[in-house]
């Protein structure tokens, strides 16, 4: 209505003016000696209006592309995952007059079905959302468990799981649009309710028929719901099998290894020397047909890598960099998530999978062997074993020099076990036939498919626990027992301790094995 | 190392080849009769390499603009709110070779500081986030409490509050970039830990000096943190005061009303007739200088509006449409959020603010008046009053026709109160001087700034509670007491009941008041 408002669309007017200018055709500008700009200008004008229109079309097309680029950003990367945030906003929020609608902010980043929300009556109150506290689902891994079974490991937003108990659905999508087969999904929450922002979920998908066994390839798709009427489930492709990838023989023995070790999340300022000792000990203890899967949650700094790399090169160790999970706060560097991922990863890698920490050392008395213990009862699929807590300060004041002492290995010099009190339950760790477990825990699997759990006494299989040594980059011994008194019960920090130099006696063997297998390593405390 | 890996950067090579082609300069194509494309092509080639470079520059510039357009989409709408989702993704996720970086999915929708996450070593595990479970903060309202005090009402993601205890910071930003003044913020969580996905937070911002009292205008900004090291706080402008808007006199009496009623969230299939009766009763009871703020959470369907609209037109009732909050699942249609918003809204509207439900009827015995009770002790700033629970089924079988009976009002025909048992605590409701409260509850404010709480016996002020009547769109009476026995104690559904027709006696007065004030209304059960 105001005079100033009546000016026509600027782009169009500029176009017309340019046309007028260019149609003046000033031949005096045309000469071979003129600058390039003039030459191009003349050329444009000399070719009648057609030529001008070509340029205009290019300009307009460029503008359209720019506008489209604004509306559909990042399409090129992965349309299914990236398109909706901006896409949906643009579609749903711009009202009749181009203004942002009242629900615009509500659906920022959300696929919200607002069809039963009636904002037509009353004084409208707008609830503006800000930021993103939690995603619905954090995908870590998905693994085949057989021709018709899969396991999916991830985190779900804890309150969604607690209060909305969302359904999880899985399906197998055949390659080349040949349809999909619905599966049955069952969930396990293995983290004892310890999760904070997120909680660990293991989904087992089973199908009533074999899927993908024709080796034509396909995808396992998980639908995770919000458990409310406003939001549609997220569709997540958790596993993709390429044509010819399915391998029917992998599910049966022989497996590549006898033993796989699944380490928990390692974080903090880890001592390279302690890591080195632990690896050498267990590489020796578990033997050539073992493999160690370690999880780096920020604890493996460059000096630790110096002692890891030789073992990695030998194929004995894999280090999984899981630092990204730190962003998603469930519990304790996501250890419950990590052990479950490793469980499924190791299922058909080895007959047995061990779960314990890098300050813990396995031991089998010389009267038997690890192999013998594990095969004692073929019905046993899980063994949880006792710990021997070792003082991280008490040492014997022997004759070595101070420097010689400092260079002794942890299990060489820490030789006092705490006398356990009755009635107290001490943590156990475990070894499991991973293919028979639905899910893993930190101290045991609570979800075995098949077989017996065995809780043997320490005279079968036990672990020595050197608590609070791995992140202490300094000399450990600070209380010394006179050699003459070393077999006496020692009272230290309100606990009684007894000499137990069982592991100490293996030091020479372990050191020799390390030297022989990977050569010399630096001593970095 | 493999031959296929050695191909140089595609873009550069294409550029060089094009240059080579165009520098061939084929003059045979040049003629006035040739098409424009040929003309332009010649012109490009005829002007040496310089001309070619101009075109290249344009192409490259266009490409850059396109890429920038992808990086800064939707800027035009509201840069502060809309820019970051796609913006951050593009910036952080495109790696050296243009592929998506490993953290790409992690920061989808998130401003994540990943500077201390080192993904350079080990086998990289990617944690892909999907969906949006919860926003960090849902903004409902912010209110001035005086020259240097504000209250902000919103929802925060519950596990963030529970486990990360994020700091909240507020500041007053002066208009026209004249700087900002930091405030002190203190939080109250008024919802008794009932929140599910979200929990209600009331932030009180106080400043050491008066802010905005120069009437120059400004903004109250709240910074809500995630309480972790990965995410930067959200900066939220919760209140904007325009130049000249600040009104110093509003904080002191006289207030526009004597009483404001703050209703809780109303949802479900509400009976228009029951709503009508409640409104008529309280419009009469609280008098002309009262105002009702009702909150529609989906319960006010078109038939309910028929009985609300006459009162709205008279200025006696405001209906706030809060249906959007249903998307954000805290507790019971966000009633704790709503009562707090209404508390601050009513602070300087009236001397007293009432909190009770639309199936509850206030009563003051004829020996006193409401005004007298409320002003009995000037030090009392909050009064919590007792309930009289009324049977929603027991009626007296009087002489009226069946139809006449059905048309009786709730408080007219439901006249049996339950005999209360000793040792059971029955819910109370309350009235408060809102300006003296830091926060509101459903049954009382637990956070009074000043004054005494008074818990009077029912002979001062009480409410009759017609539980489970408001959403029952059918006849209520189903058990009839013979008129001759009506004063006897009635045993019904394992409770004893006594006649209490106190409110019934006011029916005629209320009906007359309604007719006189807004005219006839339809009877819609």
CSV table of C-alpha atoms in Angstrom, one decimal, chain B residues 58-287:
chain,number,residue,atom,x,y,z
B,58,UNK,CA,33.4,-17.7,-12.7
B,59,UNK,CA,32.9,-21.4,-12.6
B,60,UNK,CA,35.1,-21.9,-9.6
B,61,UNK,CA,33.4,-18.9,-7.9
B,62,UNK,CA,30.0,-20.4,-8.7
B,63,UNK,CA,31.2,-23.7,-7.2
B,64,UNK,CA,32.4,-22.0,-4.1
B,65,UNK,CA,29.1,-20.1,-3.7
B,66,UNK,CA,27.3,-23.4,-4.1
B,67,UNK,CA,29.4,-25.0,-1.5
B,68,UNK,CA,29.0,-22.0,0.8
B,69,UNK,CA,25.2,-22.2,0.2
B,70,UNK,CA,25.4,-25.8,1.4
B,71,UNK,CA,27.3,-24.8,4.4
B,72,UNK,CA,25.1,-21.9,5.4
B,73,UNK,CA,21.6,-23.1,4.6
B,74,UNK,CA,18.4,-21.4,5.8
B,75,UNK,CA,20.4,-18.4,7.1
B,76,UNK,CA,17.6,-16.2,5.8
B,77,UNK,CA,15.1,-17.5,8.4
B,78,UNK,CA,16.9,-16.9,11.6
B,79,UNK,CA,20.6,-17.3,11.6
B,80,UNK,CA,21.0,-17.7,15.4
B,81,UNK,CA,18.5,-20.5,15.6
B,82,UNK,CA,18.7,-22.2,12.3
B,83,UNK,CA,22.3,-22.1,11.2
B,84,UNK,CA,24.1,-24.5,13.3
B,85,UNK,CA,22.7,-27.9,12.5
B,86,UNK,CA,23.9,-28.1,8.9
B,87,UNK,CA,26.6,-25.6,9.4
B,88,UNK,CA,28.5,-27.5,12.0
B,89,UNK,CA,28.1,-30.8,10.2
B,90,UNK,CA,29.6,-29.5,7.1
B,91,UNK,CA,32.5,-27.8,8.8
B,92,UNK,CA,33.5,-30.7,11.0
B,93,UNK,CA,32.6,-33.7,8.9
B,94,UNK,CA,34.1,-33.4,5.5
B,95,UNK,CA,37.6,-34.9,5.6
B,96,UNK,CA,40.6,-34.3,3.5
B,97,UNK,CA,39.3,-36.3,0.6
B,98,UNK,CA,35.8,-35.0,0.8
B,99,UNK,CA,34.4,-38.2,2.6
B,100,UNK,CA,32.4,-38.0,5.8
B,101,UNK,CA,34.7,-38.0,8.7
B,102,UNK,CA,34.2,-40.5,11.5
B,103,UNK,CA,32.6,-38.0,13.8
B,104,UNK,CA,30.2,-36.8,11.2
B,105,UNK,CA,27.2,-38.6,12.5
B,106,UNK,CA,28.1,-37.9,16.1
B,107,UNK,CA,27.7,-34.2,15.7
B,108,UNK,CA,24.5,-34.4,13.7
B,109,UNK,CA,22.5,-31.6,15.3
B,110,UNK,CA,25.1,-31.1,18.0
B,111,UNK,CA,27.6,-28.5,18.7
B,112,UNK,CA,30.2,-30.9,19.9
B,113,UNK,CA,33.7,-29.9,20.9
B,114,UNK,CA,35.7,-33.0,19.9
B,115,UNK,CA,39.1,-31.4,20.4
B,116,UNK,CA,40.2,-33.9,23.0
B,117,UNK,CA,39.0,-37.0,21.1
B,118,UNK,CA,41.9,-38.5,19.2
B,119,UNK,CA,40.8,-40.7,16.4
B,120,UNK,CA,44.1,-41.1,14.8
B,121,UNK,CA,45.2,-44.4,16.3
B,122,UNK,CA,43.7,-47.9,16.4
B,123,UNK,CA,40.7,-49.4,14.5
B,124,UNK,CA,38.2,-46.7,14.5
B,125,UNK,CA,34.8,-47.5,15.9
B,126,UNK,CA,32.1,-45.1,14.9
B,127,UNK,CA,29.1,-44.5,17.1
B,128,UNK,CA,26.3,-43.3,14.9
B,129,UNK,CA,23.5,-41.3,16.6
B,130,UNK,CA,20.0,-41.4,15.3
B,131,UNK,CA,17.0,-39.3,16.1
B,132,UNK,CA,16.4,-36.8,18.8
B,133,UNK,CA,15.1,-38.2,22.1
B,134,UNK,CA,15.1,-34.9,24.1
B,135,UNK,CA,16.0,-31.3,23.7
B,136,UNK,CA,18.1,-29.7,26.4
B,137,UNK,CA,15.6,-27.0,27.3
B,138,UNK,CA,12.0,-26.3,26.6
B,139,UNK,CA,11.2,-22.6,27.1
B,140,UNK,CA,7.8,-21.8,28.4
B,141,UNK,CA,7.9,-18.3,30.0
B,142,UNK,CA,10.0,-15.7,31.6
B,143,UNK,CA,8.6,-12.9,33.9
B,144,UNK,CA,9.9,-9.8,35.6
B,145,UNK,CA,9.5,-10.0,39.3
B,146,UNK,CA,10.8,-6.5,39.9
B,147,UNK,CA,13.5,-4.0,38.9
B,148,UNK,CA,16.3,-6.6,39.4
B,149,UNK,CA,14.6,-9.9,39.5
B,150,UNK,CA,13.2,-12.4,36.9
B,151,UNK,CA,11.7,-15.9,36.9
B,152,UNK,CA,12.2,-18.3,34.1
B,153,UNK,CA,10.0,-21.4,33.7
B,154,UNK,CA,11.0,-24.3,31.5
B,155,UNK,CA,11.7,-28.0,31.2
B,156,UNK,CA,15.2,-29.4,31.1
B,157,UNK,CA,16.1,-32.9,29.9
B,158,UNK,CA,15.8,-34.9,33.1
B,159,UNK,CA,19.0,-37.0,33.0
B,160,UNK,CA,21.1,-33.9,32.2
B,161,UNK,CA,19.7,-32.3,35.4
B,162,UNK,CA,20.0,-35.5,37.4
B,163,UNK,CA,23.5,-36.6,36.4
B,164,UNK,CA,25.2,-33.5,35.0
B,165,UNK,CA,23.7,-30.8,37.2
B,166,UNK,CA,24.3,-28.2,34.6
B,167,UNK,CA,25.0,-24.6,35.6
B,168,UNK,CA,22.4,-22.0,34.6
B,169,UNK,CA,23.6,-18.5,33.9
B,170,UNK,CA,21.6,-15.4,33.2
B,171,UNK,CA,22.4,-12.0,32.0
B,172,UNK,CA,20.7,-8.8,31.0
B,173,UNK,CA,21.7,-7.6,27.6
B,174,UNK,CA,21.3,-3.9,27.0
B,175,UNK,CA,19.8,-2.7,23.8
B,176,UNK,CA,22.0,-1.5,20.9
B,177,UNK,CA,25.1,-3.5,21.9
B,178,UNK,CA,25.7,-1.5,25.1
B,179,UNK,CA,26.9,-4.6,26.8
B,180,UNK,CA,25.5,-7.1,29.3
B,181,UNK,CA,25.2,-7.4,33.1
B,182,UNK,CA,25.7,-10.8,34.6
B,183,UNK,CA,23.1,-12.0,37.1
B,184,UNK,CA,22.9,-14.6,39.8
B,185,UNK,CA,20.8,-17.5,39.0
B,186,UNK,CA,19.3,-20.0,41.4
B,187,UNK,CA,17.2,-23.0,40.4
B,188,UNK,CA,14.3,-24.7,41.9
B,189,UNK,CA,13.0,-28.2,40.8
B,190,UNK,CA,9.4,-28.0,41.9
B,191,UNK,CA,8.1,-31.3,40.5
B,192,UNK,CA,9.0,-33.7,43.4
B,193,UNK,CA,11.2,-35.7,41.0
B,194,UNK,CA,8.0,-36.8,39.1
B,195,UNK,CA,9.4,-35.7,35.7
B,196,UNK,CA,10.0,-38.4,33.2
B,197,UNK,CA,11.8,-37.3,30.0
B,198,UNK,CA,11.9,-33.7,31.2
B,199,UNK,CA,11.8,-32.1,34.6
B,200,UNK,CA,10.5,-28.6,35.5
B,201,UNK,CA,13.0,-26.0,36.4
B,202,UNK,CA,12.3,-22.5,37.7
B,203,UNK,CA,15.3,-20.2,37.5
B,204,UNK,CA,15.3,-17.0,39.5
B,205,UNK,CA,17.7,-14.4,38.1
B,206,UNK,CA,18.7,-11.6,40.4
B,207,UNK,CA,21.0,-8.7,39.6
B,208,UNK,CA,23.0,-6.6,41.9
B,209,UNK,CA,21.6,-3.5,40.3
B,210,UNK,CA,18.3,-2.6,38.7
B,211,UNK,CA,18.2,-3.5,35.0
B,212,UNK,CA,16.2,-2.0,32.2
B,213,UNK,CA,14.6,0.5,34.6
B,214,UNK,CA,15.9,3.3,32.3
B,215,UNK,CA,13.2,2.0,29.9
B,216,UNK,CA,15.8,1.7,27.1
B,217,UNK,CA,14.8,-2.0,26.7
B,218,UNK,CA,16.9,-5.1,26.7
B,219,UNK,CA,17.0,-8.8,26.8
B,220,UNK,CA,17.1,-11.4,29.5
B,221,UNK,CA,19.4,-14.2,28.3
B,222,UNK,CA,19.6,-17.6,29.9
B,223,UNK,CA,22.6,-19.9,29.3
B,224,UNK,CA,21.7,-23.5,29.8
B,225,UNK,CA,24.6,-26.0,29.9
B,226,UNK,CA,24.9,-29.7,29.2
B,227,UNK,CA,27.2,-30.2,32.1
B,228,UNK,CA,29.8,-32.0,30.0
B,229,UNK,CA,33.0,-31.0,28.2
B,230,UNK,CA,31.8,-31.8,24.8
B,231,UNK,CA,28.9,-29.4,24.4
B,232,UNK,CA,28.7,-25.6,24.7
B,233,UNK,CA,25.8,-24.1,26.6
B,234,UNK,CA,22.7,-23.0,24.7
B,235,UNK,CA,22.1,-19.2,24.7
B,236,UNK,CA,18.5,-18.5,25.0
B,237,UNK,CA,16.8,-15.1,24.8
B,238,UNK,CA,13.9,-15.7,27.2
B,239,UNK,CA,12.6,-12.2,27.6
B,240,UNK,CA,12.7,-9.1,25.4
B,241,UNK,CA,11.7,-5.7,26.7
B,242,UNK,CA,11.1,-3.0,24.1
B,243,UNK,CA,12.0,0.6,24.6
B,244,UNK,CA,9.5,2.2,26.9
B,245,UNK,CA,8.0,-1.2,27.9
B,246,UNK,CA,9.3,-1.3,31.5
B,247,UNK,CA,6.6,-0.3,33.9
B,248,UNK,CA,7.8,0.5,37.4
B,249,UNK,CA,4.3,0.9,38.9
B,250,UNK,CA,3.1,-2.6,38.0
B,251,UNK,CA,4.9,-4.3,40.9
B,252,UNK,CA,2.9,-2.5,43.6
B,253,UNK,CA,-0.8,-2.5,44.4
B,254,UNK,CA,-3.5,-1.8,43.4
B,255,UNK,CA,-3.5,-4.8,41.1
B,256,UNK,CA,-6.0,-5.3,38.3
B,257,UNK,CA,-7.8,-8.1,40.2
B,258,UNK,CA,-8.4,-9.3,43.7
B,259,UNK,CA,-8.1,-13.0,42.8
B,260,UNK,CA,-6.6,-14.9,40.0
B,261,UNK,CA,-7.4,-18.6,39.5
B,262,UNK,CA,-4.6,-20.7,37.9
B,263,UNK,CA,-6.0,-23.9,36.5
B,264,UNK,CA,-4.0,-27.0,35.9
B,265,UNK,CA,-3.7,-28.7,32.5
B,266,UNK,CA,-7.1,-29.8,31.2
B,267,UNK,CA,-7.2,-32.8,29.0
B,268,UNK,CA,-9.5,-35.7,27.9
B,269,UNK,CA,-13.2,-35.5,27.0
B,270,UNK,CA,-14.4,-32.7,29.3
B,271,UNK,CA,-18.1,-32.4,30.0
B,272,UNK,CA,-19.2,-28.9,28.8
B,273,UNK,CA,-22.0,-28.9,31.4
B,274,UNK,CA,-19.6,-29.6,34.3
B,275,UNK,CA,-17.3,-26.9,33.1
B,276,UNK,CA,-20.2,-24.5,32.9
B,277,UNK,CA,-21.3,-25.3,36.4
B,278,UNK,CA,-17.8,-24.8,37.8
B,279,UNK,CA,-17.3,-21.5,36.0
B,280,UNK,CA,-20.6,-20.1,37.1
B,281,UNK,CA,-20.1,-21.2,40.7
B,282,UNK,CA,-16.6,-19.6,41.0
B,283,UNK,CA,-17.4,-16.5,38.9
B,284,UNK,CA,-20.1,-15.9,41.5
B,285,UNK,CA,-18.0,-17.0,44.5
B,286,UNK,CA,-14.8,-15.0,43.6
B,287,UNK,CA,-16.7,-12.0,42.4
